[in-house]
Amino acid sequence: MKNPFYTAEHEAFREVVRRFVDREIAPFATAWDEAGEFPRALYGKAAEIGLLGLGFPEQFGGVPADQFMKIVASQELARAGSGGVSASLMSHTIGAPPIARAARPDIKARVLPEILSGRKISALAITEPSGGSDVARLRTKARRNGDHYVVSGEKTFITSGMRADYLTVAVRTGGDGASGVSLLLIPGDAAGLTRTKLDKMGWWASDTATLHFDDCRVPAENLIGEEGEGFKLIMQNFNSERMGMAASCTAFARVCLDEAIGYAKER
Ligand SMILES: Cc1cc2nc3c(=O)[nH]c(=O)nc-3n(C[C@H](O)[C@H](O)[C@H](O)COP(=O)(O)OP(=O)(O)OC[C@H]3O[C@@H](n4cnc5c(N)ncnc54)[C@H](O)[C@@H]3O)c2cc1C
């Protein structure tokens, strides 16, 4: 039965992503998993077919897209046979939305075109060694000192954490609870930031890291939104992230089922 939610435009985009996956990812996915990374050039190639810009404002290099377009992208990327490649390749889909929503206009204009064209990599850093589910209790501190924030603390399990050029980091600028949480845009080369690569049971091609902030000085203008607005921005992110994760999980399950049936029929 024809799916009532997908238009001809969705299906045309599906074909474009399918060809991209067949040509640019699937043949190399196993080797990239073994190597524990994939070439940075893939970001630029993904940007060329509009994959990185999906749903972001056109003025910064985005491509108009509804949720179904993003679901189509998740479904087709799942066919690559490497969850790790799509996780890192698309880490900007969680790192960059808060920038697009709430960063200062000059920062948006500088940073978003670089990310959406694939020249720079964006990551989101919320989870800490002490916990990830309870965002309102995060501990990494950012203390205002003149025209800078001074950040100290640790983030872990961060996708694209080793090679991200821009890290959207959840920090505590205020008191306890959700209202004390803010978001800061921290450049990957900021003094006082060091990173440790993490090994995983799967998703090997995805870069996953622990970030250590040791009195890391960040210009105050890099605050995303107002102080205390971080929790709300993170929850807005989670709405689309949950949809994307659900689409990817069902698509990965479909790939496994198709491959199992194909294999069984050969035996
Ligand atoms: C491959 C990978 C990539 C990731 N990428 C990123 C990333 O890019 N950025 C990022 O910020 N994070 C990332 N994460 C972290 C991920 O978001 C966290 O693992 C997740 O938020 C859960 O946090 P946790 O692992 O600390 O578990 P915990 O928060 O310690 O939770 C452990 C268990 O306790 C339960 N629990 C927690 N609190 C409560 C409560 N109050 N009441 C009842 N039950 C509770 C949870 O449901 C869970 O079952 C990544 C993780 C993985 C594995």
mmCIF file of C-alpha atoms and ligand atoms in Angstrom:
data_model
loop_
_atom_site.group_PDB
_atom_site.id
_atom_site.type_symbol
_atom_site.label_atom_id
_atom_site.label_comp_id
_atom_site.label_asym_id
_atom_site.label_seq_id
_atom_site.Cartn_x
_atom_site.Cartn_y
_atom_site.Cartn_z
ATOM 1 C CA MET A 1 0.000 0.000 0.000
ATOM 2 C CA LYS A 2 1.292 3.458 -0.861
ATOM 3 C CA ASN A 3 2.437 5.438 2.159
ATOM 4 C CA PRO A 4 0.197 8.545 2.380
ATOM 5 C CA PHE A 5 2.930 10.679 3.983
ATOM 6 C CA TYR A 6 5.500 10.575 1.202
ATOM 7 C CA THR A 7 5.081 12.830 -1.847
ATOM 8 C CA ALA A 8 6.864 12.603 -5.202
ATOM 9 C CA GLU A 9 9.386 15.073 -3.793
ATOM 10 C CA HIS A 10 10.161 12.790 -0.849
ATOM 11 C CA GLU A 11 10.588 9.824 -3.178
ATOM 12 C CA ALA A 12 12.853 11.810 -5.535
ATOM 13 C CA PHE A 13 15.045 12.736 -2.569
ATOM 14 C CA ARG A 14 15.048 9.092 -1.449
ATOM 15 C CA GLU A 15 16.522 8.151 -4.843
ATOM 16 C CA VAL A 16 19.233 10.806 -4.521
ATOM 17 C CA VAL A 17 20.247 9.630 -1.025
ATOM 18 C CA ARG A 18 20.066 5.971 -2.081
ATOM 19 C CA ARG A 19 22.478 6.589 -4.965
ATOM 20 C CA PHE A 20 24.769 8.555 -2.630
ATOM 21 C CA VAL A 21 24.799 5.723 -0.077
ATOM 22 C CA ASP A 22 25.369 3.062 -2.765
ATOM 23 C CA ARG A 23 28.231 5.001 -4.330
ATOM 24 C CA GLU A 24 29.898 6.904 -1.485
ATOM 25 C CA ILE A 25 29.330 4.873 1.709
ATOM 26 C CA ALA A 26 28.264 1.230 1.330
ATOM 27 C CA PRO A 27 31.372 0.022 -0.576
ATOM 28 C CA PHE A 28 33.668 1.424 2.129
ATOM 29 C CA ALA A 29 31.564 1.004 5.297
ATOM 30 C CA THR A 30 33.301 -2.120 6.604
ATOM 31 C CA ALA A 31 36.784 -0.718 5.994
ATOM 32 C CA TRP A 32 35.833 2.530 7.725
ATOM 33 C CA ASP A 33 34.449 0.587 10.694
ATOM 34 C CA GLU A 34 37.735 -1.349 10.893
ATOM 35 C CA ALA A 35 39.719 1.891 10.655
ATOM 36 C CA GLY A 36 37.556 3.536 13.324
ATOM 37 C CA GLU A 37 36.876 6.605 11.178
ATOM 38 C CA PHE A 38 35.792 7.786 7.740
ATOM 39 C CA PRO A 39 37.260 10.509 5.490
ATOM 40 C CA ARG A 40 36.355 14.107 6.303
ATOM 41 C CA ALA A 41 35.653 14.604 2.590
ATOM 42 C CA LEU A 42 32.381 12.690 3.059
ATOM 43 C CA TYR A 43 30.858 15.717 4.814
ATOM 44 C CA GLY A 44 31.340 17.891 1.725
ATOM 45 C CA LYS A 45 29.882 15.201 -0.531
ATOM 46 C CA ALA A 46 26.846 14.833 1.748
ATOM 47 C CA ALA A 47 26.384 18.602 1.700
ATOM 48 C CA GLU A 48 26.383 18.619 -2.125
ATOM 49 C CA ILE A 49 23.256 16.455 -2.271
ATOM 50 C CA GLY A 50 21.503 18.580 0.360
ATOM 51 C CA LEU A 51 21.768 16.011 3.130
ATOM 52 C CA LEU A 52 23.531 18.225 5.678
ATOM 53 C CA GLY A 53 21.303 21.244 5.115
ATOM 54 C CA LEU A 54 17.949 19.472 5.620
ATOM 55 C CA GLY A 55 15.556 21.653 7.614
ATOM 56 C CA PHE A 56 18.076 24.464 8.299
ATOM 57 C CA PRO A 57 17.412 28.072 7.157
ATOM 58 C CA GLU A 58 18.172 28.597 3.467
ATOM 59 C CA GLN A 59 20.075 31.840 4.118
ATOM 60 C CA PHE A 60 22.813 29.805 5.809
ATOM 61 C CA GLY A 61 22.948 27.044 3.205
ATOM 62 C CA GLY A 62 20.027 25.010 4.507
ATOM 63 C CA VAL A 63 17.469 23.107 2.439
ATOM 64 C CA PRO A 64 13.720 23.382 3.151
ATOM 65 C CA ALA A 65 12.543 20.024 4.498
ATOM 66 C CA ASP A 66 9.711 18.633 6.583
ATOM 67 C CA GLN A 67 10.073 15.802 9.125
ATOM 68 C CA PHE A 68 9.306 13.182 6.474
ATOM 69 C CA MET A 69 12.270 14.338 4.381
ATOM 70 C CA LYS A 70 14.468 13.747 7.445
ATOM 71 C CA ILE A 71 12.901 10.322 7.999
ATOM 72 C CA VAL A 72 13.650 9.437 4.370
ATOM 73 C CA ALA A 73 17.290 10.479 4.937
ATOM 74 C CA SER A 74 17.520 8.303 8.082
ATOM 75 C CA GLN A 75 15.973 5.334 6.277
ATOM 76 C CA GLU A 76 18.362 5.531 3.343
ATOM 77 C CA LEU A 77 21.483 6.145 5.455
ATOM 78 C CA ALA A 78 20.623 3.000 7.428
ATOM 79 C CA ARG A 79 21.091 1.020 4.203
ATOM 80 C CA ALA A 80 24.815 1.833 4.276
ATOM 81 C CA GLY A 81 25.425 -0.981 6.750
ATOM 82 C CA SER A 82 27.247 1.260 9.226
ATOM 83 C CA GLY A 83 25.361 3.090 11.940
ATOM 84 C CA GLY A 84 28.633 4.691 12.956
ATOM 85 C CA VAL A 85 29.074 6.541 9.668
ATOM 86 C CA SER A 86 25.626 8.118 9.790
ATOM 87 C CA ALA A 87 25.939 8.955 13.514
ATOM 88 C CA SER A 88 29.075 11.042 13.030
ATOM 89 C CA LEU A 89 28.206 12.338 9.566
ATOM 90 C CA MET A 90 24.936 13.715 10.945
ATOM 91 C CA SER A 91 26.095 14.875 14.404
ATOM 92 C CA HIS A 92 25.361 18.453 13.335
ATOM 93 C CA THR A 93 21.648 17.561 13.372
ATOM 94 C CA ILE A 94 21.934 17.738 17.176
ATOM 95 C CA GLY A 95 24.838 20.198 17.463
ATOM 96 C CA ALA A 96 23.663 22.912 15.081
ATOM 97 C CA PRO A 97 19.886 23.414 15.719
ATOM 98 C CA PRO A 98 20.473 25.379 18.951
ATOM 99 C CA ILE A 99 22.899 27.617 17.017
ATOM 100 C CA ALA A 100 20.269 28.195 14.303
ATOM 101 C CA ARG A 101 17.581 28.870 16.915
ATOM 102 C CA ALA A 102 19.332 31.076 19.389
ATOM 103 C CA ALA A 103 22.978 32.035 18.681
ATOM 104 C CA ARG A 104 23.891 35.668 18.017
ATOM 105 C CA PRO A 105 23.187 36.657 14.376
ATOM 106 C CA ASP A 106 26.885 37.190 13.548
ATOM 107 C CA ILE A 107 27.762 33.763 14.967
ATOM 108 C CA LYS A 108 24.975 32.076 12.999
ATOM 109 C CA ALA A 109 26.148 33.794 9.816
ATOM 110 C CA ARG A 110 29.743 32.666 10.357
ATOM 111 C CA VAL A 111 29.299 29.162 11.747
ATOM 112 C CA LEU A 112 26.219 27.665 10.078
ATOM 113 C CA PRO A 113 27.408 27.978 6.434
ATOM 114 C CA GLU A 114 30.668 26.252 7.417
ATOM 115 C CA ILE A 115 28.812 23.378 9.063
ATOM 116 C CA LEU A 116 26.096 22.961 6.442
ATOM 117 C CA SER A 117 28.650 22.930 3.600
ATOM 118 C CA GLY A 118 30.594 20.170 5.365
ATOM 119 C CA ARG A 119 33.735 22.276 5.888
ATOM 120 C CA LYS A 120 33.385 22.202 9.677
ATOM 121 C CA ILE A 121 32.049 19.496 12.011
ATOM 122 C CA SER A 122 29.493 20.188 14.741
ATOM 123 C CA ALA A 123 28.789 18.119 17.864
ATOM 124 C CA LEU A 124 26.517 18.351 20.898
ATOM 125 C CA ALA A 125 27.928 17.749 24.386
ATOM 126 C CA ILE A 126 25.412 17.201 27.186
ATOM 127 C CA THR A 127 26.226 13.841 28.820
ATOM 128 C CA GLU A 128 28.712 13.757 31.705
ATOM 129 C CA PRO A 129 30.507 10.888 33.480
ATOM 130 C CA SER A 130 27.991 11.273 36.330
ATOM 131 C CA GLY A 131 24.930 10.842 34.073
ATOM 132 C CA GLY A 132 23.160 11.733 30.855
ATOM 133 C CA SER A 133 19.412 11.214 31.327
ATOM 134 C CA ASP A 134 18.933 13.847 33.987
ATOM 135 C CA VAL A 135 19.997 16.953 32.065
ATOM 136 C CA ALA A 136 18.865 19.291 34.853
ATOM 137 C CA ARG A 137 21.606 17.909 37.130
ATOM 138 C CA LEU A 138 24.606 18.399 34.897
ATOM 139 C CA ARG A 139 27.749 19.615 36.687
ATOM 140 C CA THR A 140 30.092 21.213 34.144
ATOM 141 C CA LYS A 141 30.451 24.822 35.316
ATOM 142 C CA ALA A 142 30.849 28.012 33.304
ATOM 143 C CA ARG A 143 31.758 30.999 35.428
ATOM 144 C CA ARG A 144 31.511 34.504 33.939
ATOM 145 C CA ASN A 145 34.827 36.374 34.113
ATOM 146 C CA GLY A 146 34.717 39.740 32.295
ATOM 147 C CA ASP A 147 33.963 39.143 28.623
ATOM 148 C CA HIS A 148 34.623 35.381 28.900
ATOM 149 C CA TYR A 149 33.193 32.264 30.495
ATOM 150 C CA VAL A 150 35.625 29.930 32.216
ATOM 151 C CA VAL A 151 34.484 26.329 31.794
ATOM 152 C CA SER A 152 35.507 23.390 33.977
ATOM 153 C CA GLY A 153 34.151 19.862 33.965
ATOM 154 C CA GLU A 154 33.821 16.793 31.737
ATOM 155 C CA LYS A 155 31.530 15.525 28.983
ATOM 156 C CA THR A 156 31.494 11.943 27.765
ATOM 157 C CA PHE A 157 30.117 9.703 24.973
ATOM 158 C CA ILE A 158 30.223 12.726 22.642
ATOM 159 C CA THR A 159 29.630 11.818 18.990
ATOM 160 C CA SER A 160 32.159 13.564 16.691
ATOM 161 C CA GLY A 161 33.842 14.590 19.943
ATOM 162 C CA MET A 162 37.417 14.077 18.709
ATOM 163 C CA ARG A 163 37.175 16.015 15.474
ATOM 164 C CA ALA A 164 34.354 18.501 15.963
ATOM 165 C CA ASP A 165 35.328 22.080 15.106
ATOM 166 C CA TYR A 166 32.316 23.438 17.001
ATOM 167 C CA LEU A 167 30.973 21.944 20.221
ATOM 168 C CA THR A 168 27.551 22.989 21.499
ATOM 169 C CA VAL A 169 28.114 22.389 25.206
ATOM 170 C CA ALA A 170 25.602 22.330 28.057
ATOM 171 C CA VAL A 171 27.033 24.084 31.109
ATOM 172 C CA ARG A 172 25.848 25.291 34.475
ATOM 173 C CA THR A 173 25.982 29.092 34.636
ATOM 174 C CA GLY A 174 23.452 29.411 37.454
ATOM 175 C CA GLY A 175 22.187 27.531 40.499
ATOM 176 C CA ASP A 176 20.829 23.997 40.809
ATOM 177 C CA GLY A 177 18.207 22.565 38.478
ATOM 178 C CA ALA A 178 17.062 23.186 34.917
ATOM 179 C CA SER A 179 17.031 26.972 35.206
ATOM 180 C CA GLY A 180 20.806 27.027 35.858
ATOM 181 C CA VAL A 181 21.672 25.350 32.541
ATOM 182 C CA SER A 182 22.980 27.284 29.513
ATOM 183 C CA LEU A 183 24.486 26.400 26.138
ATOM 184 C CA LEU A 184 27.904 27.617 25.016
ATOM 185 C CA LEU A 185 29.474 27.273 21.581
ATOM 186 C CA ILE A 186 33.050 26.122 22.227
ATOM 187 C CA PRO A 187 35.561 25.941 19.367
ATOM 188 C CA GLY A 188 37.401 22.628 19.088
ATOM 189 C CA ASP A 189 40.755 24.401 19.418
ATOM 190 C CA ALA A 190 39.860 26.329 22.605
ATOM 191 C CA ALA A 191 42.702 26.493 25.136
ATOM 192 C CA GLY A 192 41.916 24.298 28.137
ATOM 193 C CA LEU A 193 39.962 21.707 26.117
ATOM 194 C CA THR A 194 41.480 18.239 25.716
ATOM 195 C CA ARG A 195 39.795 15.156 24.286
ATOM 196 C CA THR A 196 40.125 11.406 24.782
ATOM 197 C CA LYS A 197 38.949 8.912 22.164
ATOM 198 C CA LEU A 198 36.575 6.195 23.411
ATOM 199 C CA ASP A 199 36.363 2.653 22.035
ATOM 200 C CA LYS A 200 32.918 1.108 21.607
ATOM 201 C CA MET A 201 31.325 -2.301 21.073
ATOM 202 C CA GLY A 202 29.793 -1.115 17.806
ATOM 203 C CA TRP A 203 29.480 1.975 15.593
ATOM 204 C CA TRP A 204 33.275 1.865 15.240
ATOM 205 C CA ALA A 205 33.417 4.375 12.385
ATOM 206 C CA SER A 206 31.761 6.940 14.636
ATOM 207 C CA ASP A 207 34.128 9.143 16.561
ATOM 208 C CA THR A 208 33.147 9.145 20.251
ATOM 209 C CA ALA A 209 35.050 11.077 22.909
ATOM 210 C CA THR A 210 35.354 12.339 26.443
ATOM 211 C CA LEU A 211 35.952 16.102 26.605
ATOM 212 C CA HIS A 212 37.906 17.634 29.476
ATOM 213 C CA PHE A 213 37.452 21.349 30.197
ATOM 214 C CA ASP A 214 40.169 22.701 32.449
ATOM 215 C CA ASP A 215 39.560 26.447 32.954
ATOM 216 C CA CYS A 216 38.676 26.660 29.270
ATOM 217 C CA ARG A 217 38.081 30.320 28.324
ATOM 218 C CA VAL A 218 35.216 30.958 25.920
ATOM 219 C CA PRO A 219 34.148 34.419 24.653
ATOM 220 C CA ALA A 220 30.870 35.448 26.313
ATOM 221 C CA GLU A 221 29.385 36.177 22.875
ATOM 222 C CA ASN A 222 29.417 32.390 22.288
ATOM 223 C CA LEU A 223 26.516 31.965 24.711
ATOM 224 C CA ILE A 224 23.641 30.403 22.749
ATOM 225 C CA GLY A 225 20.424 32.167 23.766
ATOM 226 C CA GLU A 226 20.203 33.696 27.226
ATOM 227 C CA GLU A 227 21.727 32.374 30.431
ATOM 228 C CA GLY A 228 19.368 29.739 31.852
ATOM 229 C CA GLU A 229 17.777 28.976 28.452
ATOM 230 C CA GLY A 230 19.894 25.877 27.819
ATOM 231 C CA PHE A 231 17.480 23.298 29.187
ATOM 232 C CA LYS A 232 14.643 24.538 26.954
ATOM 233 C CA LEU A 233 16.904 24.511 23.874
ATOM 234 C CA ILE A 234 18.067 20.975 24.693
ATOM 235 C CA MET A 235 14.472 19.755 25.063
ATOM 236 C CA GLN A 236 13.569 21.299 21.680
ATOM 237 C CA ASN A 237 16.493 19.336 20.237
ATOM 238 C CA PHE A 238 15.312 16.114 21.851
ATOM 239 C CA ASN A 239 11.930 16.353 20.074
ATOM 240 C CA SER A 240 13.486 15.949 16.640
ATOM 241 C CA GLU A 241 16.318 13.723 17.899
ATOM 242 C CA ARG A 242 13.831 11.194 19.245
ATOM 243 C CA MET A 243 12.040 11.138 15.893
ATOM 244 C CA GLY A 244 15.352 10.669 14.058
ATOM 245 C CA MET A 245 16.492 7.891 16.404
ATOM 246 C CA ALA A 246 13.169 6.055 16.038
ATOM 247 C CA ALA A 247 13.339 6.329 12.234
ATOM 248 C CA SER A 248 16.928 5.065 12.213
ATOM 249 C CA CYS A 249 16.189 2.163 14.574
ATOM 250 C CA THR A 250 13.256 0.894 12.529
ATOM 251 C CA ALA A 251 15.304 1.354 9.338
ATOM 252 C CA PHE A 252 18.271 -0.597 10.787
ATOM 253 C CA ALA A 253 15.851 -3.362 11.828
ATOM 254 C CA ARG A 254 14.464 -3.416 8.268
ATOM 255 C CA VAL A 255 17.985 -3.758 6.822
ATOM 256 C CA CYS A 256 18.737 -6.654 9.216
ATOM 257 C CA LEU A 257 15.473 -8.389 8.307
ATOM 258 C CA ASP A 258 16.032 -7.965 4.552
ATOM 259 C CA GLU A 259 19.593 -9.291 4.829
ATOM 260 C CA ALA A 260 18.504 -12.250 6.966
ATOM 261 C CA ILE A 261 15.769 -13.168 4.482
ATOM 262 C CA GLY A 262 18.175 -12.781 1.559
ATOM 263 C CA TYR A 263 20.755 -15.003 3.276
ATOM 264 C CA ALA A 264 18.170 -17.631 4.263
ATOM 265 C CA LYS A 265 16.946 -17.858 0.671
ATOM 266 C CA GLU A 266 20.487 -18.518 -0.579
ATOM 267 C CA ARG A 267 21.041 -21.467 1.747
HETATM 268 C C1 LIG B 1 27.238 5.728 20.912
HETATM 269 C C2 LIG B 1 26.769 6.852 21.783
HETATM 270 C C3 LIG B 1 26.775 8.150 21.306
HETATM 271 C C4 LIG B 1 26.361 9.216 22.126
HETATM 272 N N1 LIG B 1 26.433 10.484 21.642
HETATM 273 C C5 LIG B 1 26.165 11.522 22.483
HETATM 274 C C6 LIG B 1 26.349 12.874 22.060
HETATM 275 O O1 LIG B 1 26.709 13.160 20.898
HETATM 276 N N2 LIG B 1 26.128 13.865 22.957
HETATM 277 C C7 LIG B 1 25.731 13.598 24.235
HETATM 278 O O2 LIG B 1 25.545 14.553 25.004
HETATM 279 N N3 LIG B 1 25.526 12.340 24.663
HETATM 280 C C8 LIG B 1 25.726 11.297 23.829
HETATM 281 N N4 LIG B 1 25.540 10.007 24.255
HETATM 282 C C9 LIG B 1 25.104 9.773 25.619
HETATM 283 C C10 LIG B 1 23.649 9.405 25.725
HETATM 284 O O3 LIG B 1 22.848 10.505 25.414
HETATM 285 C C11 LIG B 1 23.494 8.912 27.170
HETATM 286 O O4 LIG B 1 24.083 7.634 27.234
HETATM 287 C C12 LIG B 1 22.068 8.907 27.612
HETATM 288 O O5 LIG B 1 21.622 10.223 27.757
HETATM 289 C C13 LIG B 1 21.897 8.170 28.941
HETATM 290 O O6 LIG B 1 22.773 8.676 29.898
HETATM 291 P P1 LIG B 1 23.720 7.700 30.739
HETATM 292 O O7 LIG B 1 24.369 6.742 29.804
HETATM 293 O O8 LIG B 1 24.602 8.550 31.591
HETATM 294 O O9 LIG B 1 22.747 6.871 31.646
HETATM 295 P P2 LIG B 1 22.126 7.343 33.035
HETATM 296 O O10 LIG B 1 21.606 8.731 32.935
HETATM 297 O O11 LIG B 1 23.108 7.058 34.125
HETATM 298 O O12 LIG B 1 20.923 6.357 33.124
HETATM 299 C C14 LIG B 1 21.109 4.946 33.402
HETATM 300 C C15 LIG B 1 19.763 4.299 33.538
HETATM 301 O O13 LIG B 1 19.041 4.882 34.646
HETATM 302 C C16 LIG B 1 17.782 5.359 34.211
HETATM 303 N N5 LIG B 1 17.494 6.625 34.928
HETATM 304 C C17 LIG B 1 18.256 7.733 34.919
HETATM 305 N N6 LIG B 1 17.696 8.677 35.704
HETATM 306 C C18 LIG B 1 16.551 8.151 36.206
HETATM 307 C C19 LIG B 1 15.547 8.624 37.086
HETATM 308 N N7 LIG B 1 15.599 9.868 37.603
HETATM 309 N N8 LIG B 1 14.517 7.800 37.383
HETATM 310 C C20 LIG B 1 14.474 6.533 36.872
HETATM 311 N N9 LIG B 1 15.412 6.022 36.042
HETATM 312 C C21 LIG B 1 16.439 6.815 35.711
HETATM 313 C C22 LIG B 1 17.914 5.609 32.717
HETATM 314 O O14 LIG B 1 16.681 5.510 32.041
HETATM 315 C C23 LIG B 1 18.867 4.466 32.308
HETATM 316 O O15 LIG B 1 18.147 3.279 32.113
HETATM 317 C C24 LIG B 1 25.906 8.952 23.443
HETATM 318 C C25 LIG B 1 25.860 7.636 23.908
HETATM 319 C C26 LIG B 1 26.289 6.607 23.107
HETATM 320 C C27 LIG B 1 26.256 5.204 23.658
#
